[in-house]
Tab-separated table of C-alpha atoms in Angstrom:
chain	number	residue	atom	x	y	z
H	1	UNK	CA	-102.106	35.151	37.493
H	2	UNK	CA	-99.162	32.841	36.779
H	3	UNK	CA	-99.510	30.635	33.707
H	4	UNK	CA	-97.399	27.777	32.405
H	5	UNK	CA	-97.323	27.739	28.601
H	6	UNK	CA	-96.494	24.633	26.545
H	7	UNK	CA	-95.690	24.806	22.820
H	8	UNK	CA	-95.077	21.678	20.706
H	9	UNK	CA	-96.644	22.444	17.338
H	10	UNK	CA	-93.616	21.640	15.179
H	11	UNK	CA	-89.966	21.010	16.008
H	12	UNK	CA	-89.303	22.958	19.216
H	13	UNK	CA	-90.494	21.968	22.681
H	14	UNK	CA	-91.018	25.303	24.411
H	15	UNK	CA	-92.228	25.906	27.968
H	16	UNK	CA	-92.441	29.140	29.946
H	17	UNK	CA	-93.885	30.543	33.155
H	18	UNK	CA	-95.300	34.053	32.703
H	19	UNK	CA	-97.200	36.423	34.992
H	20	UNK	CA	-100.153	38.600	34.077
H	21	UNK	CA	-98.032	41.721	34.567
H	22	UNK	CA	-95.645	40.551	31.856
H	23	UNK	CA	-92.753	38.966	33.740
H	24	UNK	CA	-91.147	35.843	32.333
H	25	UNK	CA	-90.311	33.913	35.492
H	26	UNK	CA	-88.845	30.883	33.760
H	27	UNK	CA	-88.315	29.636	30.226
H	28	UNK	CA	-86.877	26.484	28.666
H	29	UNK	CA	-86.712	25.081	25.166
H	30	UNK	CA	-85.482	21.922	23.456
H	31	UNK	CA	-84.674	22.269	19.783
H	32	UNK	CA	-84.626	19.484	17.208
H	33	UNK	CA	-82.399	21.110	14.581
H	34	UNK	CA	-79.799	18.342	14.681
H	35	UNK	CA	-82.457	15.656	14.270
H	36	UNK	CA	-84.101	17.078	11.156
H	37	UNK	CA	-81.186	18.758	9.355
H	38	UNK	CA	-80.029	15.491	7.765
H	39	UNK	CA	-83.484	15.022	6.239
H	40	UNK	CA	-83.770	18.549	4.852
H	41	UNK	CA	-86.995	19.271	6.733
H	42	UNK	CA	-89.140	18.305	9.702
H	43	UNK	CA	-90.049	14.605	9.847
H	44	UNK	CA	-93.323	14.424	11.839
H	45	UNK	CA	-92.818	11.079	13.575
H	46	UNK	CA	-89.246	11.957	14.559
H	47	UNK	CA	-90.487	15.306	15.851
H	48	UNK	CA	-93.176	13.586	17.918
H	49	UNK	CA	-90.649	11.200	19.470
H	50	UNK	CA	-88.283	14.069	20.298
H	51	UNK	CA	-91.096	16.040	21.943
H	52	UNK	CA	-92.083	13.006	23.995
H	53	UNK	CA	-88.489	12.460	25.104
H	54	UNK	CA	-87.921	16.094	26.056
H	55	UNK	CA	-91.166	17.481	27.411
H	56	UNK	CA	-90.953	16.319	31.041
H	57	UNK	CA	-87.463	17.759	31.468
H	58	UNK	CA	-88.322	21.025	29.689
H	59	UNK	CA	-91.338	21.568	31.959
H	60	UNK	CA	-89.195	20.852	35.008
H	61	UNK	CA	-86.504	23.297	33.851
H	62	UNK	CA	-89.007	26.095	33.271
H	63	UNK	CA	-90.596	25.590	36.693
H	64	UNK	CA	-87.192	25.378	38.371
H	65	UNK	CA	-86.098	28.620	36.715
H	66	UNK	CA	-89.289	30.253	37.994
H	67	UNK	CA	-88.767	28.807	41.471
H	68	UNK	CA	-92.316	27.455	41.521
H	69	UNK	CA	-94.134	24.174	42.054
H	70	UNK	CA	-97.013	23.231	39.719
H	71	UNK	CA	-99.631	23.777	42.451
H	72	UNK	CA	-98.572	27.442	42.637
H	73	UNK	CA	-99.692	28.066	39.049
H	74	UNK	CA	-102.968	29.752	38.147
H	75	UNK	CA	-103.468	27.787	34.921
H	76	UNK	CA	-101.805	25.781	32.177
H	77	UNK	CA	-101.954	26.956	28.546
H	78	UNK	CA	-101.127	24.759	25.566
H	79	UNK	CA	-100.982	25.175	21.802
H	80	UNK	CA	-103.715	23.059	20.179
H	81	UNK	CA	-103.222	24.063	16.523
H	82	UNK	CA	-102.456	24.655	13.793
H	83	UNK	CA	-99.376	22.456	13.581
H	84	UNK	CA	-98.317	18.845	13.239
H	85	UNK	CA	-100.990	16.714	14.874
H	86	UNK	CA	-98.511	14.140	16.155
H	87	UNK	CA	-96.539	16.866	17.893
H	88	UNK	CA	-99.490	18.838	19.231
H	89	UNK	CA	-100.787	15.732	21.002
H	90	UNK	CA	-97.600	15.483	23.071
H	91	UNK	CA	-97.937	19.007	24.438
H	92	UNK	CA	-101.679	18.703	24.960
H	93	UNK	CA	-101.293	15.454	26.887
H	94	UNK	CA	-98.647	16.954	29.170
H	95	UNK	CA	-100.717	20.076	29.791
H	96	UNK	CA	-103.796	18.021	30.608
H	97	UNK	CA	-101.747	15.809	32.931
H	98	UNK	CA	-100.494	18.830	34.921
H	99	UNK	CA	-103.902	20.513	34.991
H	100	UNK	CA	-105.640	17.354	36.162
H	101	UNK	CA	-103.039	16.505	38.813
H	102	UNK	CA	-103.103	19.977	40.365
H	103	UNK	CA	-106.721	20.960	39.629
H	104	UNK	CA	-105.748	23.881	37.401
H	105	UNK	CA	-107.733	25.518	34.585
H	106	UNK	CA	-106.590	24.435	31.115
H	107	UNK	CA	-106.436	27.056	28.362
H	108	UNK	CA	-106.353	26.013	24.689
H	109	UNK	CA	-104.323	28.399	22.515
H	110	UNK	CA	-104.325	28.956	18.754
H	111	UNK	CA	-100.749	29.039	17.500
H	112	UNK	CA	-101.248	32.070	15.250
H	113	UNK	CA	-103.057	34.022	17.955
H	114	UNK	CA	-100.140	33.365	20.301
H	115	UNK	CA	-97.650	34.792	17.790
H	116	UNK	CA	-99.818	37.867	17.234
H	117	UNK	CA	-100.535	38.615	20.876
H	118	UNK	CA	-96.953	38.208	22.035
H	119	UNK	CA	-95.886	41.255	20.059
H	120	UNK	CA	-98.668	43.290	21.596
H	121	UNK	CA	-98.079	42.034	25.102
H	122	UNK	CA	-96.835	43.672	28.244
H	123	UNK	CA	-94.473	40.701	28.310
H	124	UNK	CA	-92.265	42.701	25.951
H	125	UNK	CA	-91.956	45.550	28.431
H	126	UNK	CA	-88.424	44.380	29.214
H	127	UNK	CA	-87.466	45.025	25.591
H	128	UNK	CA	-89.719	47.790	24.319
H	129	UNK	CA	-91.762	50.219	26.367
H	130	UNK	CA	-93.756	51.120	23.259
H	131	UNK	CA	-94.819	47.531	22.700
H	132	UNK	CA	-95.998	47.263	26.297
H	133	UNK	CA	-98.836	49.700	25.659
H	134	UNK	CA	-99.700	48.669	22.100
H	135	UNK	CA	-103.396	49.383	21.558
H	136	UNK	CA	-105.931	47.535	19.458
H	137	UNK	CA	-106.537	47.525	16.556
H	138	UNK	CA	-103.270	46.718	14.798
H	139	UNK	CA	-102.247	44.937	11.613
H	140	UNK	CA	-100.281	41.736	12.135
H	141	UNK	CA	-98.084	40.100	9.513
H	142	UNK	CA	-97.348	36.479	10.452
H	143	UNK	CA	-94.454	35.002	8.491
H	144	UNK	CA	-93.153	31.502	9.145
H	145	UNK	CA	-92.416	28.230	7.386
H	146	UNK	CA	-95.995	27.135	6.976
H	147	UNK	CA	-97.884	30.393	7.365
H	148	UNK	CA	-98.185	33.785	5.689
H	149	UNK	CA	-101.067	35.778	7.143
H	150	UNK	CA	-102.148	39.398	7.242
H	151	UNK	CA	-104.593	39.811	10.106
H	152	UNK	CA	-106.419	42.873	11.374
H	153	UNK	CA	-106.376	42.371	15.142
H	154	UNK	CA	-109.243	44.214	16.809
H	155	UNK	CA	-108.905	42.544	20.194
H	156	UNK	CA	-108.241	39.219	21.853
H	157	UNK	CA	-110.397	36.729	19.951
H	158	UNK	CA	-111.407	39.328	17.341
H	159	UNK	CA	-109.515	38.873	14.069
H	160	UNK	CA	-110.174	39.697	10.437
H	161	UNK	CA	-108.097	37.680	7.973
H	162	UNK	CA	-107.016	39.894	5.068
H	163	UNK	CA	-104.583	37.513	3.407
H	164	UNK	CA	-103.144	34.046	3.615
H	165	UNK	CA	-100.609	32.028	1.712
H	166	UNK	CA	-101.787	30.057	-1.260
H	167	UNK	CA	-100.815	26.391	-1.268
H	168	UNK	CA	-98.488	24.748	-0.685
H	169	UNK	CA	-96.246	26.708	1.734
H	170	UNK	CA	-95.173	30.024	3.245
H	171	UNK	CA	-92.076	32.159	2.806
H	172	UNK	CA	-90.050	30.319	5.433
H	173	UNK	CA	-90.484	26.953	3.770
H	174	UNK	CA	-89.695	28.514	0.386
H	175	UNK	CA	-86.380	29.728	1.861
H	176	UNK	CA	-85.702	26.236	3.211
H	177	UNK	CA	-86.512	24.547	-0.107
H	178	UNK	CA	-84.187	26.834	-2.079
H	179	UNK	CA	-81.472	26.397	0.556
H	180	UNK	CA	-81.828	22.622	0.151
H	181	UNK	CA	-81.566	22.936	-3.640
H	182	UNK	CA	-78.362	24.939	-3.139
H	183	UNK	CA	-77.047	22.202	-0.788
H	184	UNK	CA	-76.670	24.653	2.102
H	185	UNK	CA	-76.338	23.762	5.770
H	186	UNK	CA	-79.804	23.131	7.231
H	187	UNK	CA	-78.851	23.795	10.879
H	188	UNK	CA	-80.623	25.483	12.532
H	189	UNK	CA	-82.623	25.950	9.326
H	190	UNK	CA	-82.045	26.639	5.665
H	191	UNK	CA	-83.448	30.151	5.788
H	192	UNK	CA	-80.579	31.446	7.896
H	193	UNK	CA	-78.033	29.820	5.585
H	194	UNK	CA	-79.663	31.297	2.487
H	195	UNK	CA	-79.795	34.759	4.072
H	196	UNK	CA	-76.064	34.538	4.854
H	197	UNK	CA	-75.170	33.353	1.342
H	198	UNK	CA	-77.315	36.095	-0.234
H	199	UNK	CA	-75.098	38.759	1.369
H	200	UNK	CA	-72.316	37.657	-0.980
H	201	UNK	CA	-74.440	37.751	-4.130
H	202	UNK	CA	-75.872	40.163	-6.701
H	203	UNK	CA	-79.633	40.507	-6.210
H	204	UNK	CA	-80.076	41.682	-9.823
H	205	UNK	CA	-78.238	38.760	-11.439
H	206	UNK	CA	-81.371	36.669	-12.028
H	207	UNK	CA	-84.608	38.274	-13.198
H	208	UNK	CA	-87.122	36.210	-11.277
H	209	UNK	CA	-90.728	37.359	-11.650
H	210	UNK	CA	-92.435	38.879	-8.613
H	211	UNK	CA	-95.376	36.580	-7.811
H	212	UNK	CA	-99.068	37.487	-7.904
H	213	UNK	CA	-98.722	40.988	-9.352
H	214	UNK	CA	-101.715	40.555	-11.643
H	215	UNK	CA	-104.009	39.656	-8.740
H	216	UNK	CA	-105.635	42.441	-6.773
H	217	UNK	CA	-105.496	40.557	-3.482
H	218	UNK	CA	-103.180	40.492	-0.480
H	219	UNK	CA	-102.557	36.744	-0.726
H	220	UNK	CA	-99.028	35.358	-0.882
H	221	UNK	CA	-97.579	32.627	-3.090
H	222	UNK	CA	-93.959	31.475	-3.241
H	223	UNK	CA	-94.254	28.210	-5.197
H	224	UNK	CA	-93.588	29.771	-8.605
H	225	UNK	CA	-90.609	31.711	-7.291
H	226	UNK	CA	-89.150	28.531	-5.798
H	227	UNK	CA	-89.567	26.798	-9.152
H	228	UNK	CA	-87.769	29.666	-10.921
H	229	UNK	CA	-84.899	29.354	-8.462
H	230	UNK	CA	-84.769	25.577	-9.011
H	231	UNK	CA	-84.553	26.011	-12.784
H	232	UNK	CA	-81.785	28.587	-12.388
H	233	UNK	CA	-79.852	26.220	-10.121
H	234	UNK	CA	-80.184	23.356	-12.595
H	235	UNK	CA	-79.008	25.512	-15.502
H	236	UNK	CA	-76.191	27.448	-13.810
H	237	UNK	CA	-72.730	26.585	-12.540
H	238	UNK	CA	-72.158	26.570	-8.756
H	239	UNK	CA	-70.252	29.893	-8.512
H	240	UNK	CA	-73.595	31.606	-9.157
H	241	UNK	CA	-75.140	30.166	-5.974
H	242	UNK	CA	-74.800	33.419	-4.061
H	243	UNK	CA	-76.413	35.360	-6.916
H	244	UNK	CA	-79.329	32.918	-7.021
H	245	UNK	CA	-79.781	33.231	-3.256
H	246	UNK	CA	-79.661	37.025	-3.391
H	247	UNK	CA	-82.039	37.226	-6.366
H	248	UNK	CA	-84.499	34.839	-4.744
H	249	UNK	CA	-84.460	36.743	-1.463
H	250	UNK	CA	-84.877	40.104	-3.180
H	251	UNK	CA	-87.973	38.979	-5.087
H	252	UNK	CA	-89.443	37.123	-2.099
H	253	UNK	CA	-89.142	40.218	0.080
H	254	UNK	CA	-90.515	42.445	-2.694
H	255	UNK	CA	-93.574	40.165	-2.928
H	256	UNK	CA	-93.986	40.295	0.843
H	257	UNK	CA	-93.822	44.103	0.823
H	258	UNK	CA	-96.201	44.621	-2.082
H	259	UNK	CA	-98.914	42.481	-0.553
H	260	UNK	CA	-98.343	43.954	2.909
H	261	UNK	CA	-98.667	47.480	1.503
H	262	UNK	CA	-102.027	46.574	-0.007
H	263	UNK	CA	-103.014	45.009	3.311
H	264	UNK	CA	-102.250	48.257	5.113
H	265	UNK	CA	-104.538	50.117	2.706
H	266	UNK	CA	-107.345	47.605	3.191
H	267	UNK	CA	-106.984	47.693	6.966
H	268	UNK	CA	-107.096	51.495	7.027
H	269	UNK	CA	-110.350	51.489	5.084
H	270	UNK	CA	-111.877	49.629	8.023
H	271	UNK	CA	-109.784	51.149	10.826
H	272	UNK	CA	-108.659	54.659	9.803
H	273	UNK	CA	-106.803	55.130	13.078
H	274	UNK	CA	-104.516	52.144	12.495
H	275	UNK	CA	-101.091	53.017	13.889
H	276	UNK	CA	-99.072	49.810	14.293
H	277	UNK	CA	-97.727	47.028	12.097
H	278	UNK	CA	-96.846	43.959	14.157
H	279	UNK	CA	-94.604	41.285	12.615
H	280	UNK	CA	-94.331	37.802	14.111
H	281	UNK	CA	-93.138	34.318	13.201
H	282	UNK	CA	-89.767	32.767	12.537
H	283	UNK	CA	-89.062	34.717	9.323
H	284	UNK	CA	-89.204	37.924	11.389
H	285	UNK	CA	-85.641	36.978	12.440
H	286	UNK	CA	-84.439	37.668	8.886
H	287	UNK	CA	-82.592	40.993	8.905
H	288	UNK	CA	-83.429	41.790	5.254
H	289	UNK	CA	-87.118	41.244	5.970
H	290	UNK	CA	-86.897	43.382	9.113
H	291	UNK	CA	-85.180	46.247	7.283
H	292	UNK	CA	-87.654	46.161	4.389
H	293	UNK	CA	-90.683	46.144	6.687
H	294	UNK	CA	-89.194	48.993	8.686
H	295	UNK	CA	-89.039	51.047	5.482
H	296	UNK	CA	-92.609	50.098	4.644
H	297	UNK	CA	-93.816	51.128	8.097
H	298	UNK	CA	-92.012	54.475	7.818
H	299	UNK	CA	-93.571	55.198	4.416
H	300	UNK	CA	-97.034	54.274	5.673
H	301	UNK	CA	-96.706	56.261	8.901
H	302	UNK	CA	-96.941	53.149	11.061
H	303	UNK	CA	-94.925	52.088	14.061
H	304	UNK	CA	-93.271	48.718	13.423
H	305	UNK	CA	-93.375	46.303	16.352
H	306	UNK	CA	-91.047	43.296	16.281
H	307	UNK	CA	-90.321	40.730	18.975
H	308	UNK	CA	-86.697	40.031	19.910
H	309	UNK	CA	-85.333	37.299	17.617
H	310	UNK	CA	-85.469	34.600	20.302
H	311	UNK	CA	-89.248	35.063	20.535
H	312	UNK	CA	-89.853	35.161	16.769
H	313	UNK	CA	-89.663	31.392	16.543
H	314	UNK	CA	-91.998	29.048	18.424
H	315	UNK	CA	-91.663	29.352	22.194
H	316	UNK	CA	-93.532	28.801	25.438
H	317	UNK	CA	-93.701	32.509	26.299
H	318	UNK	CA	-96.160	33.284	23.517
H	319	UNK	CA	-98.394	30.365	24.521
H	320	UNK	CA	-98.353	31.418	28.171
H	321	UNK	CA	-99.200	35.024	27.322
H	322	UNK	CA	-102.082	34.061	25.040
H	323	UNK	CA	-103.246	31.812	27.862
H	324	UNK	CA	-103.194	34.748	30.280
H	325	UNK	CA	-105.282	36.855	27.906
H	326	UNK	CA	-107.824	34.078	27.406
H	327	UNK	CA	-107.909	33.138	31.098
H	328	UNK	CA	-108.735	36.750	31.998
H	329	UNK	CA	-111.803	36.478	29.773
H	330	UNK	CA	-112.945	33.203	31.266
H	331	UNK	CA	-111.993	31.179	28.178
H	332	UNK	CA	-110.625	28.134	29.961
H	333	UNK	CA	-111.599	24.586	30.855
H	334	UNK	CA	-112.055	24.294	34.628
């Protein structure tokens, strides 16, 4: 099968053509970093307009790179949620237009499932032979701007949610908010700028409390930590910016590890043979997070599976692969 995947859930228009044996035939993406950086975050109506302006050309580029015409596809897959409704509609409309015009099956894809399955996919065979044969079940940690999930993945369409992020946002957005408070460059996003600044700071300079330690759950919460960082910024002179960034990052990653460690224990109670920890989402690009999770996996006797950085953030490849998995099971609109 050859599937075209369309992703437009937030601020990247991603399209890819992927085969059922894991080859990425063509890929294209249009980013909106320059549009939103001046506002300090994604503005939904601006994101929708940028998707609408870009999507035809991005689809054409992906198909041209694959050397295919739309009628040669087996199906079209599109992200239908979660995400910004205004943006999702743009991708869904384009996918439906292509499917209708060329009489192709249409596959609806859950954004979080796409992130999780990409790590486990044969599509990563080009990068990691181990990932190409990743068996179910596995534990997946999804870390992005709006999401923090620990999910026991037992198979395609079979998921047990062990933890989520408590309102109002996930680790990625917490990074962005603190970066904005520190007046850092928001291109391509504040998280990268904060990570870079933190390398110059002392992670022990500010004694921020690790969130949620008194709760015996796996849930994540970064709102209190962000508030602590804001108060420190308001009460401290600017030369301490690097120390604030380093202290914030250290505590945020510690919180992520503590809850993930508990999640591993919970998952093993249900699946004693658990052997893999899969990490997905934009925050998986963060090198401090990657190193810390690698240590956690080693201590727990798990193999850590990470996508290459370019596939950590939203992209069409993950949507296409999830579409392939669902199409194989007959989960498509004719």
